[in-house]
Tab-separated table of C-alpha atoms in Angstrom:
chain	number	residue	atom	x	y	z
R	1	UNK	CA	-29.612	117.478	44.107
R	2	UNK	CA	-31.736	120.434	43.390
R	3	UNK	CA	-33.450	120.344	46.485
R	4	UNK	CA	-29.959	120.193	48.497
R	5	UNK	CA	-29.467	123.254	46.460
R	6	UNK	CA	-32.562	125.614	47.069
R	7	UNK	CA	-31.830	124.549	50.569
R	8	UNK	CA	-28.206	125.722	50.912
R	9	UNK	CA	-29.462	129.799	49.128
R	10	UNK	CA	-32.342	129.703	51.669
R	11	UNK	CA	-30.276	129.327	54.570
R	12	UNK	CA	-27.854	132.247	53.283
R	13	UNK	CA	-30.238	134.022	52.080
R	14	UNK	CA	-31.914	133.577	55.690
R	15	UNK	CA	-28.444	135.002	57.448
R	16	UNK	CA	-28.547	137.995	55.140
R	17	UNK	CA	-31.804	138.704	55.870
R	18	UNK	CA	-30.974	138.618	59.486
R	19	UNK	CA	-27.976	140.532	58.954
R	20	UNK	CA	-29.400	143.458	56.740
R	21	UNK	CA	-32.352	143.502	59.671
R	22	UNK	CA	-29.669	143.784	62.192
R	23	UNK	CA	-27.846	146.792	60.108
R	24	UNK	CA	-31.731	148.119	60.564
R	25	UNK	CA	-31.359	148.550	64.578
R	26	UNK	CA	-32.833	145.611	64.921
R	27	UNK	CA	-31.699	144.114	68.295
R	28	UNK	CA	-32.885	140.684	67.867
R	29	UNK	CA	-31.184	139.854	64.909
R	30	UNK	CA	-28.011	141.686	66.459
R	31	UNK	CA	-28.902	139.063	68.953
R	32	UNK	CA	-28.668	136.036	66.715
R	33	UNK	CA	-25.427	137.596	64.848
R	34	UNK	CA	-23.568	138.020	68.112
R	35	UNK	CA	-24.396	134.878	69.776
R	36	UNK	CA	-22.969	132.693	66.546
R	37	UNK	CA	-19.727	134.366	65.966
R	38	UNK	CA	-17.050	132.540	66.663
R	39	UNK	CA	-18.753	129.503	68.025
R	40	UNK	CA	-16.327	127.367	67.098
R	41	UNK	CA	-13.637	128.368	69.746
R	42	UNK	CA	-15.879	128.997	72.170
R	43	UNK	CA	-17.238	125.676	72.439
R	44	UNK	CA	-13.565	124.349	72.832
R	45	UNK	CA	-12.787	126.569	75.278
R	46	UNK	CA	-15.553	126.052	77.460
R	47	UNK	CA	-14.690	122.124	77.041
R	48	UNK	CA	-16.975	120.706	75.051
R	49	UNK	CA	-15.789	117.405	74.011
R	50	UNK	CA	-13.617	116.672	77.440
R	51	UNK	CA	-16.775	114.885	78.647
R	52	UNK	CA	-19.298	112.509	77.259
R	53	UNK	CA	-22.203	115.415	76.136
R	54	UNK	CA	-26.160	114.626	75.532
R	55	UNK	CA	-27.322	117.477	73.318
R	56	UNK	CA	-30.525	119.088	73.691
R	57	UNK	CA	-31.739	121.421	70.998
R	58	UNK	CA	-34.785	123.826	71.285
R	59	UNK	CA	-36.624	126.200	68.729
R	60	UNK	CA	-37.293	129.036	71.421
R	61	UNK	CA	-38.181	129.025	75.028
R	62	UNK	CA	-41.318	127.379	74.353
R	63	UNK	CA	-39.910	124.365	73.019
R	64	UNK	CA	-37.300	124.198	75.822
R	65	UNK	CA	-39.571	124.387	78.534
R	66	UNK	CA	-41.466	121.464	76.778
R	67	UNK	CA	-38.403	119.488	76.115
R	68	UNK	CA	-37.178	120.403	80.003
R	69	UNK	CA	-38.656	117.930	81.970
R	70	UNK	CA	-36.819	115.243	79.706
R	71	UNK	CA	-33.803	117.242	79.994
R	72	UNK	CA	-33.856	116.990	84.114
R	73	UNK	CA	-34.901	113.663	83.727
R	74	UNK	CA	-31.772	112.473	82.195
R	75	UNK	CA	-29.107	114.743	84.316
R	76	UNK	CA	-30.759	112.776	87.195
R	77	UNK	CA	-30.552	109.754	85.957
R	78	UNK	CA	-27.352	110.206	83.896
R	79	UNK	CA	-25.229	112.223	85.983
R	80	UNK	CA	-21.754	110.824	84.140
R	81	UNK	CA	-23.031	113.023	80.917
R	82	UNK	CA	-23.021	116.649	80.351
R	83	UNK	CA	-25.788	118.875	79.342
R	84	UNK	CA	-25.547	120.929	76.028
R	85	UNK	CA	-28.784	123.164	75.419
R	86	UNK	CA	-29.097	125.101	71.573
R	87	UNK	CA	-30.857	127.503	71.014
R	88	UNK	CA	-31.917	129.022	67.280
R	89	UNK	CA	-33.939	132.073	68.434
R	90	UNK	CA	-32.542	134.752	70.801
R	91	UNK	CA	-35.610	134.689	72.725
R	92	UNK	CA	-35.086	131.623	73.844
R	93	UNK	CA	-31.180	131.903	74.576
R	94	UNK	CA	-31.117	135.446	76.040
R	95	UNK	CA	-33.687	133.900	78.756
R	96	UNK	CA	-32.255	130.752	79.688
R	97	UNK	CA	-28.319	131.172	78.995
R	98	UNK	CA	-27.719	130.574	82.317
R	99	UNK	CA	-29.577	128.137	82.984
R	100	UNK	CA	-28.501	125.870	85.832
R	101	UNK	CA	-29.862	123.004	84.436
R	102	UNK	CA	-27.284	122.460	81.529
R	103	UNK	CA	-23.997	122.553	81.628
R	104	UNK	CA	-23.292	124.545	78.019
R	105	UNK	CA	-25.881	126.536	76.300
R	106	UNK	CA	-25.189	128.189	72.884
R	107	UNK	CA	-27.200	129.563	69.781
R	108	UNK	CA	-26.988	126.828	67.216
R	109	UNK	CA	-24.805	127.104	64.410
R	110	UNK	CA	-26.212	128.074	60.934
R	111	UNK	CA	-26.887	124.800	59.154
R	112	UNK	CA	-24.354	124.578	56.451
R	113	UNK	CA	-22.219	121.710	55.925
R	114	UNK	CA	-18.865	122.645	57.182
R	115	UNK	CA	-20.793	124.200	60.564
R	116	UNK	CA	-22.427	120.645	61.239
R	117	UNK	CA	-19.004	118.768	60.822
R	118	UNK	CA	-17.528	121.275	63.209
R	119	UNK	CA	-20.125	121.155	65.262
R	120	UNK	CA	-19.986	117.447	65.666
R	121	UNK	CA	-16.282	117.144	65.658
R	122	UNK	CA	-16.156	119.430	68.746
R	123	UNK	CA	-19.834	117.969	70.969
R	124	UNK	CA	-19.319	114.428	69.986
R	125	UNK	CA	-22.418	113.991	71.428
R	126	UNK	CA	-23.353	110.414	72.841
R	127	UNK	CA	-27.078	111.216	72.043
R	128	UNK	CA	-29.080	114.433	70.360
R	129	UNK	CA	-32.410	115.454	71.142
R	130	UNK	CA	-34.418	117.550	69.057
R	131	UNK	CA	-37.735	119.493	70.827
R	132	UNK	CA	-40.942	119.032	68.667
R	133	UNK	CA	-39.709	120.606	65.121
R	134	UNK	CA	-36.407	122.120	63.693
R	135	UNK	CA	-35.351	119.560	60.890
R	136	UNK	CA	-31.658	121.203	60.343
R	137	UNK	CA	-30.300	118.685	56.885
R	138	UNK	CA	-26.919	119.079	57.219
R	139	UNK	CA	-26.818	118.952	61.168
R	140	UNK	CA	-28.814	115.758	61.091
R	141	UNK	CA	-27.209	114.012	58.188
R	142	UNK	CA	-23.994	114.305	59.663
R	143	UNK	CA	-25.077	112.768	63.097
R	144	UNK	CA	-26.859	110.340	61.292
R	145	UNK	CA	-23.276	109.218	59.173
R	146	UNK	CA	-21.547	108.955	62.292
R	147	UNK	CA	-24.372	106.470	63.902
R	148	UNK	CA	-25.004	109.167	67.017
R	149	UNK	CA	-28.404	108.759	67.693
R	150	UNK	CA	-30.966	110.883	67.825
R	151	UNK	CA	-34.767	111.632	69.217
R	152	UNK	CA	-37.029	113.471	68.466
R	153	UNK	CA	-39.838	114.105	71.210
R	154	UNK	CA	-43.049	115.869	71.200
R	155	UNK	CA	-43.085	115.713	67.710
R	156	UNK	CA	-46.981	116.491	65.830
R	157	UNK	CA	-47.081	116.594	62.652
R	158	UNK	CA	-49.711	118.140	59.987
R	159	UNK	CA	-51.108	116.915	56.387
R	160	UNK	CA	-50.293	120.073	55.368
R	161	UNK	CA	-46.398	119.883	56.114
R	162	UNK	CA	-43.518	119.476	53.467
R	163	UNK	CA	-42.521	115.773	54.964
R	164	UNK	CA	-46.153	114.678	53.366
R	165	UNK	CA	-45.684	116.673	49.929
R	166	UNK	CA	-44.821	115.353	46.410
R	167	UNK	CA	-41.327	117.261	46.688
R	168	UNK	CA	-40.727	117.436	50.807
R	169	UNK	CA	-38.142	113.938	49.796
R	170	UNK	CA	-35.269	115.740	51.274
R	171	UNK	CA	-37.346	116.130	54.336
R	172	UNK	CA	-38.556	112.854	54.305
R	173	UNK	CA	-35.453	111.827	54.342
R	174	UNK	CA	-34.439	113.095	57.458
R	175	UNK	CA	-37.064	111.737	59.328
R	176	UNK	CA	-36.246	108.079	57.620
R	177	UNK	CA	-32.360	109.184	59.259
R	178	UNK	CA	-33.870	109.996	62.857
R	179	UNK	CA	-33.490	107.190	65.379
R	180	UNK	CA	-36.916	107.016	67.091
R	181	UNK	CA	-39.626	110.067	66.827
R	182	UNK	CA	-42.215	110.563	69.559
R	183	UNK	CA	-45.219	111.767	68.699
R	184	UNK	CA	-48.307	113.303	70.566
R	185	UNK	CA	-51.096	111.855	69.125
R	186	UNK	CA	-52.445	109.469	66.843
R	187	UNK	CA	-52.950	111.686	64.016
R	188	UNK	CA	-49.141	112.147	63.018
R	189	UNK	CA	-48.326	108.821	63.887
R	190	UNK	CA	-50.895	107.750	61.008
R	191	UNK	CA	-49.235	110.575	59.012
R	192	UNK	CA	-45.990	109.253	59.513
R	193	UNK	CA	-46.737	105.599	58.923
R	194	UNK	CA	-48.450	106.736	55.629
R	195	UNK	CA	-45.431	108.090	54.161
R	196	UNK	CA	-42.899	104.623	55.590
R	197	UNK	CA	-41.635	106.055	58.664
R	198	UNK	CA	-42.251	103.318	61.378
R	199	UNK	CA	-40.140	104.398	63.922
R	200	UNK	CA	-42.331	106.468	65.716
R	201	UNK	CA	-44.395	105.703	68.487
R	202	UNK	CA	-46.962	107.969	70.562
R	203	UNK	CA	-45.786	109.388	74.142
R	204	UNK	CA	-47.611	112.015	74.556
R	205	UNK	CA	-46.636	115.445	75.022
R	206	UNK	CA	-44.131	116.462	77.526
R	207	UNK	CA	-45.197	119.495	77.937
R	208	UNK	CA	-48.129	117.945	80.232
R	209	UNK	CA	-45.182	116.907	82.318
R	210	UNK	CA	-43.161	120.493	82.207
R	211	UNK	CA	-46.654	122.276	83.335
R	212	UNK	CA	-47.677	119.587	86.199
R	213	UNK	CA	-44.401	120.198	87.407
R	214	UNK	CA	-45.378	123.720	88.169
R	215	UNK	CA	-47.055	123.025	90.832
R	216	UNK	CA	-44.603	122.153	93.234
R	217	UNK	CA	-42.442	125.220	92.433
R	218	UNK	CA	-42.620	127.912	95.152
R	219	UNK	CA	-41.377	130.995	92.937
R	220	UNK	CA	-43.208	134.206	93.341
R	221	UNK	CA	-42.828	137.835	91.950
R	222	UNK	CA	-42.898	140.067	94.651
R	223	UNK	CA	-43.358	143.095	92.919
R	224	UNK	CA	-46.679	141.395	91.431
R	225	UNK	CA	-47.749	140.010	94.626
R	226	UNK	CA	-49.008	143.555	95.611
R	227	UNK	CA	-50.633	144.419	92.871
R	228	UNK	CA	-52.122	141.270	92.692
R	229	UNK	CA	-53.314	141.294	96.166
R	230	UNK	CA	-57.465	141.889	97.554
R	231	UNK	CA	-58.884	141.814	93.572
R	232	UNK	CA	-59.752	139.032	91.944
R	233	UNK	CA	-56.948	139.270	88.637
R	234	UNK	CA	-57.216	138.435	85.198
R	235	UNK	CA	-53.577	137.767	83.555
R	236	UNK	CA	-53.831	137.950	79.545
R	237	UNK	CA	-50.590	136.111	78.286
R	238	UNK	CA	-49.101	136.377	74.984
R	239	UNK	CA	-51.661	138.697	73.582
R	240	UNK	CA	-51.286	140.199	70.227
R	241	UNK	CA	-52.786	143.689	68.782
R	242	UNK	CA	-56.106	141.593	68.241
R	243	UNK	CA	-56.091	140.393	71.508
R	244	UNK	CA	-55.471	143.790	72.760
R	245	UNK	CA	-57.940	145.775	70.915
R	246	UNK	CA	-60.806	143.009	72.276
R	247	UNK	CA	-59.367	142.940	76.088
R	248	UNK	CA	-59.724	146.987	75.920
R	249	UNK	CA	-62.926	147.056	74.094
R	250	UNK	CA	-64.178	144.880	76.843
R	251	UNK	CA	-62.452	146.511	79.767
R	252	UNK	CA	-63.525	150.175	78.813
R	253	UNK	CA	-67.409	149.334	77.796
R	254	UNK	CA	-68.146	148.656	81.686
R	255	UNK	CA	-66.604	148.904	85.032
R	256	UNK	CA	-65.252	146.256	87.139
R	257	UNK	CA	-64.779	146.877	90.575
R	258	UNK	CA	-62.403	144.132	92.291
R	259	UNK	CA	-60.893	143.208	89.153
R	260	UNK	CA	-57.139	143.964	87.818
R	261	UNK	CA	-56.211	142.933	84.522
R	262	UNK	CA	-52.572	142.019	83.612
R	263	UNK	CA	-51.236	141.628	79.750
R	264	UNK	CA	-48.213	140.004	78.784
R	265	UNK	CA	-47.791	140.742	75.278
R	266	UNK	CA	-46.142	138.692	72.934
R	267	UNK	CA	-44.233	141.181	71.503
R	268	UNK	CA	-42.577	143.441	74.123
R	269	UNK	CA	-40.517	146.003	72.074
R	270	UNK	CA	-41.282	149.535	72.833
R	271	UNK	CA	-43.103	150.883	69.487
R	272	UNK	CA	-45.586	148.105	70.549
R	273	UNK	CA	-45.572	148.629	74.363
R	274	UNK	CA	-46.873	152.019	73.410
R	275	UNK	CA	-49.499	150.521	71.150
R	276	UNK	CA	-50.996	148.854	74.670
R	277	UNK	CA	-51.014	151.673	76.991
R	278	UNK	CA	-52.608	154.045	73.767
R	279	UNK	CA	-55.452	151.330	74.499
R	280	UNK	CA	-55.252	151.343	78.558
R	281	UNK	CA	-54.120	155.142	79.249
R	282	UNK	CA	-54.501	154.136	83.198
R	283	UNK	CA	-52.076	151.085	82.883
R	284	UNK	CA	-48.384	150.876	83.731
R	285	UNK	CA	-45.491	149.078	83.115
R	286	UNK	CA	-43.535	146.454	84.914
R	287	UNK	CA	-40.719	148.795	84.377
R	288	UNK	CA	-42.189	151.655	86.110
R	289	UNK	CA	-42.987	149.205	88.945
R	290	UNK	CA	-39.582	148.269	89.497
R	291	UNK	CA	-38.276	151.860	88.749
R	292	UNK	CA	-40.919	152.691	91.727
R	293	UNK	CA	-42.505	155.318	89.603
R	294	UNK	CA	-45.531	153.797	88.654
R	295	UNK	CA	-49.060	154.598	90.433
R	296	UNK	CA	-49.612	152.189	92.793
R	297	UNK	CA	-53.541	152.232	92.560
R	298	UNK	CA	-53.530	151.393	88.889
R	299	UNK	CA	-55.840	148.171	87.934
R	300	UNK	CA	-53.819	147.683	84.608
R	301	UNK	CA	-50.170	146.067	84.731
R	302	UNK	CA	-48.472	145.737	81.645
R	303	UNK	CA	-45.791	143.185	81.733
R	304	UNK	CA	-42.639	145.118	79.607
R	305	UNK	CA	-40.228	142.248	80.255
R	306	UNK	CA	-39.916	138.047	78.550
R	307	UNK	CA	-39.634	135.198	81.157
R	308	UNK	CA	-42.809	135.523	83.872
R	309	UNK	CA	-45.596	134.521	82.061
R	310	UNK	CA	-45.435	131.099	83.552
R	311	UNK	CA	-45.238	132.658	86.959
R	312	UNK	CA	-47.841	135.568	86.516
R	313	UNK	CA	-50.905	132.685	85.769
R	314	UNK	CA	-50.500	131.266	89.298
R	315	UNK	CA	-51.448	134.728	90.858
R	316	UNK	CA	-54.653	134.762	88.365
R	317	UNK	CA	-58.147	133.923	89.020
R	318	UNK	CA	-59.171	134.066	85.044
R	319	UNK	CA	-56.936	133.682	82.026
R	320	UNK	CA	-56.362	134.283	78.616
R	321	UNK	CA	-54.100	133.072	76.288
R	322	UNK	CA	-53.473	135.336	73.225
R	323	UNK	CA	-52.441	134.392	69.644
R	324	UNK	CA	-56.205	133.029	69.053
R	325	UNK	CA	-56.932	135.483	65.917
R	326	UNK	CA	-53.851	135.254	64.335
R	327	UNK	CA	-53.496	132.453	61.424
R	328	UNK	CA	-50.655	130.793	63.866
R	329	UNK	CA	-53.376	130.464	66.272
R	330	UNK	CA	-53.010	130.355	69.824
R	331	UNK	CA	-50.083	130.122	72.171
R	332	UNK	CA	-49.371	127.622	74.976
R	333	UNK	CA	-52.921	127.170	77.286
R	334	UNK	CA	-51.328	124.187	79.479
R	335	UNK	CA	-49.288	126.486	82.072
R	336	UNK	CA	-52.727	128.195	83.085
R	337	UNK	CA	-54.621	125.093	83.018
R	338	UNK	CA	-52.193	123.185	85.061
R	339	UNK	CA	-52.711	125.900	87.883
R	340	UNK	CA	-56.871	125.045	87.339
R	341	UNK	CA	-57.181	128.182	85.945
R	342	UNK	CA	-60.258	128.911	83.337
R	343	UNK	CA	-58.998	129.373	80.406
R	344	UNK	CA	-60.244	132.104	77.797
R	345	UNK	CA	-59.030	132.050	73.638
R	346	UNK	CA	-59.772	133.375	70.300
R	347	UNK	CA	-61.155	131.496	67.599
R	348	UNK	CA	-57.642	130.254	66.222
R	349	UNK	CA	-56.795	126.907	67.682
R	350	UNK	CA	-57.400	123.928	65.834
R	351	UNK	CA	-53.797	123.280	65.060
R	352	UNK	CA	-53.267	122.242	68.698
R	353	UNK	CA	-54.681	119.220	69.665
R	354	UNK	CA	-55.081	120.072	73.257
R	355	UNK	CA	-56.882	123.086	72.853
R	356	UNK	CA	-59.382	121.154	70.637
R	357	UNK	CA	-59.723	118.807	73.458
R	358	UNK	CA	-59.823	121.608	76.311
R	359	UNK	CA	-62.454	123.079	74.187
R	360	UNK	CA	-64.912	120.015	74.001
R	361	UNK	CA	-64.462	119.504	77.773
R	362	UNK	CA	-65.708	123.241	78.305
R	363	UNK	CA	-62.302	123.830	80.240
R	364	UNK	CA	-61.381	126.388	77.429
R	365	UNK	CA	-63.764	128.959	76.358
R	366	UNK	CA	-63.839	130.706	73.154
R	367	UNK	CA	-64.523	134.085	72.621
R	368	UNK	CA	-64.564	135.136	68.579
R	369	UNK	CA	-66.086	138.475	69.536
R	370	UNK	CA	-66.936	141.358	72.257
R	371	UNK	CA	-70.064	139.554	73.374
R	372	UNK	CA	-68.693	136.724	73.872
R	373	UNK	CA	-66.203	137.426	76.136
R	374	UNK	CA	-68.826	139.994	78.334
R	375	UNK	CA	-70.747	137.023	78.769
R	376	UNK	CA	-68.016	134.494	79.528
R	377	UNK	CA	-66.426	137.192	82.111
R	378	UNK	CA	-69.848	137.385	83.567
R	379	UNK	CA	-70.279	133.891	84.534
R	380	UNK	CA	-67.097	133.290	85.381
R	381	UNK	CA	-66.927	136.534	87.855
R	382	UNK	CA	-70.476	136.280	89.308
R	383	UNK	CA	-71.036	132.374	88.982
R	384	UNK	CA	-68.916	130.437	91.378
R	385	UNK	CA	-70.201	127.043	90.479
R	386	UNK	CA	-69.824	127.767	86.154
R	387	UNK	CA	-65.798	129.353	87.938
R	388	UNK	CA	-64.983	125.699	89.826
R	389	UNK	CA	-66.288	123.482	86.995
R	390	UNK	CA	-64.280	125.373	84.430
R	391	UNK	CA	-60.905	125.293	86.647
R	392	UNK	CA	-61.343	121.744	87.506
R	393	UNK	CA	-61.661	120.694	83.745
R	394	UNK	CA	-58.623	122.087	83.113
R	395	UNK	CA	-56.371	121.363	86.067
R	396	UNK	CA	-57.625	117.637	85.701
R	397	UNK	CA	-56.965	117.589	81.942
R	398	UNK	CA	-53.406	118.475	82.690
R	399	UNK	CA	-53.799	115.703	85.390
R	400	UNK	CA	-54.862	112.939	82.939
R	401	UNK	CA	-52.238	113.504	80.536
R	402	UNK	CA	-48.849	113.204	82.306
R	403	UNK	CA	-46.543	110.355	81.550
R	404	UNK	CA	-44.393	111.049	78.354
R	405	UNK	CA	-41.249	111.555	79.439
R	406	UNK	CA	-40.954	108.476	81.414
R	407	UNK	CA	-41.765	106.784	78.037
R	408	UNK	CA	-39.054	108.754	76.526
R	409	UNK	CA	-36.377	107.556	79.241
R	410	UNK	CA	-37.569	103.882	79.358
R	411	UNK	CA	-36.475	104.045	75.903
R	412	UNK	CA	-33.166	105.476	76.093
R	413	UNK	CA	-32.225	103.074	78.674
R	414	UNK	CA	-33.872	99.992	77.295
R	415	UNK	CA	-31.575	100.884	73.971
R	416	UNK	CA	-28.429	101.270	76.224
R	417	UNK	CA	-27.991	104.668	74.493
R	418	UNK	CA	-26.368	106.220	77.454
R	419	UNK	CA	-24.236	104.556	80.463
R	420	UNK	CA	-24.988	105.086	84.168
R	421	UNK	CA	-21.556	105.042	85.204
């Protein structure tokens, strides 16, 4: 099949693309690399395949935290099954590795043929669970000839995607192969049923779950909690050079006395780390904070470090949630809206449904230029009543929409997938 073909060069064509950008210094490909050589015998000898295993499998670290309140869900209620948690990018493995939560976490093989009969011949898994995307053909296929099921949850889907395209049959296929899919809204379950695939049904997003489950967590950073302390704080999270270029064109046309700003770029590698303090000379690093070398009356904190973001919105008063001006569009605006935190975004975001919707509720503002975010800082500085409307939008939107993974495990147990014993 010609398509099985194409497939099979682009994923080695994929690995030598990683490979000649790890020969180029670059450490996360040297990441991915690493992490996948010799999987094989490391998976036995950690013992994988001694004990009945439900495997998890997540993009990045975005995905996992989405797909980790259904993973805690079932080691609760399944405590005779182990935990396996993949990974495919390294910023999602080199944060959570050791994880607590699972009981094996590894990078996930390259999809070629022989790797996803190894693969299964080692896990045996009793049931897989896939995290929103990552349609792997040979991985799947294989599960799906030895009748292990599998879910996929928080799944959305777009017009625009292969599965709906004249030649996306190979993917088609593999959603035909999938046991049950969970979807998020109505839109790609009407995309779905319009191509065959009935065995999907809406849940929601889990995500809703992850983020309302922040709440109740007590962690703290204390080397924030100073800096953090007296001012009102606005924490910019996932920004990109666009993002950057507007927060300091803002920040630099006016002063703002009582206010400390903290960006958490998306990209934290030091070429661009310089690129933000060339636009906030006055700022420094978490690094320096740590190191105890950085000026301790500084307003600007620049986060040079992946895995607080979550964390670093509940010490904020405003937010903003980069990624808005890219074609991508914006990154995840739940975790500051489930702390009832206004929310602040470029003009980027219609591929994600809940920004739409936090946008018609006026719980997410939009800012497409300068003025717009001088005026929107304005009201939401020196307007308490405009502050508390916009916070309670969004902390009750997050509120409203809880619920999906219970769906998820009143499935598995009502199909007997897994045993309790």
């Amino acid at each position: 099949m010609l398509a099985k073909a194409i497939y099979n060069i682009g994923i080695r064509l994929y690995k030598a693309g990683v490979c000649l950008a790890a020969m180029g210094g670059k450490k996360k490909a040297s990441l991915w690399l690493k992490g996948r050589q010799d999987w094989q015998t490391r998976m036995r000898q950690a013992g994988l395949g001694q004990h009945p295993v439900i495997w998890i499998h997540a993009a990045s670290l975005g995905e996992f935290e989405q797909g980790r309140p259904v993973l805690e869900a079932l080691r609760l209620r399944y405590p005779g099954y182990k935990i396996l948690l993949t990974f495919f990018s390294p910023s999602g493995y080199e944060v959570r590795k050791d994880y607590p939560g699972a009981d094996y976490v590894f990078y996930l093989p390259l999809d070629t043929r022989r790797n996803a009969r190894d693969f299964a011949d080692i896990v045996k898994p009793s049931l897989a669970i896939f995290i929103k995307y990552e349609f792997w053909y040979h991985l799947l296929t294989e599960l799906y000839i030895r009748k292990i099921p599998v879910l996929l949850v928080s799944g959305i889907f777009r017009q625009d995607q292969l599965f709906f395209k004249g030649y996306g049959g190979m993917f088609k296929q593999l959603l035909q192969q999938l046991t049950h899919i969970f979807v998020q809204n109505k839109n790609s379950l009407e995309l779905l049923n319009g191509i065959g695939i009935h065995h999907a049904s809406i849940s929601g997003d889990t995500r809703f779950d992850r983020v309302a489950a922040l709440l109740t967590e007590q962690q703290t950073l204390p080397l924030v909690t100073p800096f953090a302390s007296h001012d009102k704080l606005l924490v910019a999270g996932s920004t990109w050079p666009e993002d950057e270029q507007l927060l300091a064109s803002w920040w630099q046309q006016s002063s703002h006395p009582g206010l400390k700003l903290i960006i958490a770029p998306h990209e934290i590698h030091e070429g661009h780390i310089r690129q933000v303090k060339t636009l906030f000379p006055q700022a420094v690093t978490y690094s320096a904070l740590k190191a105890g070398t950085a000026d301790t009356d500084a307003t600007v904190l620049i986060i040079d470090n992946i895995g607080m973001l979550t964390t670093l919105y509940r010490y904020a008063n405003i937010t903003y949630v980069g990624g808005g001006f890219g074609k991508d569009g914006i990154h995840n605006l739940l975790e500051p809206a489930a702390y009832s935190k206004p929310v602040i975004i470029g003009p980027e975001y219609s591929k994600y449904f809940e920004a739409v919707e936090l946008v018609a509720l006026h719980g997410a503002l939009v800012v497409p230029e300068l003025t717009n975010l001088q005026d929107y800082m304005n009201l939401l500085l020196n307007d308490p009543e405009f502050y508390e409307k916009t916070a309670s939008i969004a902390g009750n939107y997050v509120k409203d929409n809880k619920g999906a993974t219970e769906k998820i495990l009143q499935y598995i147990q009502e199909k007997r997938f897994l045993s309790k014993e």
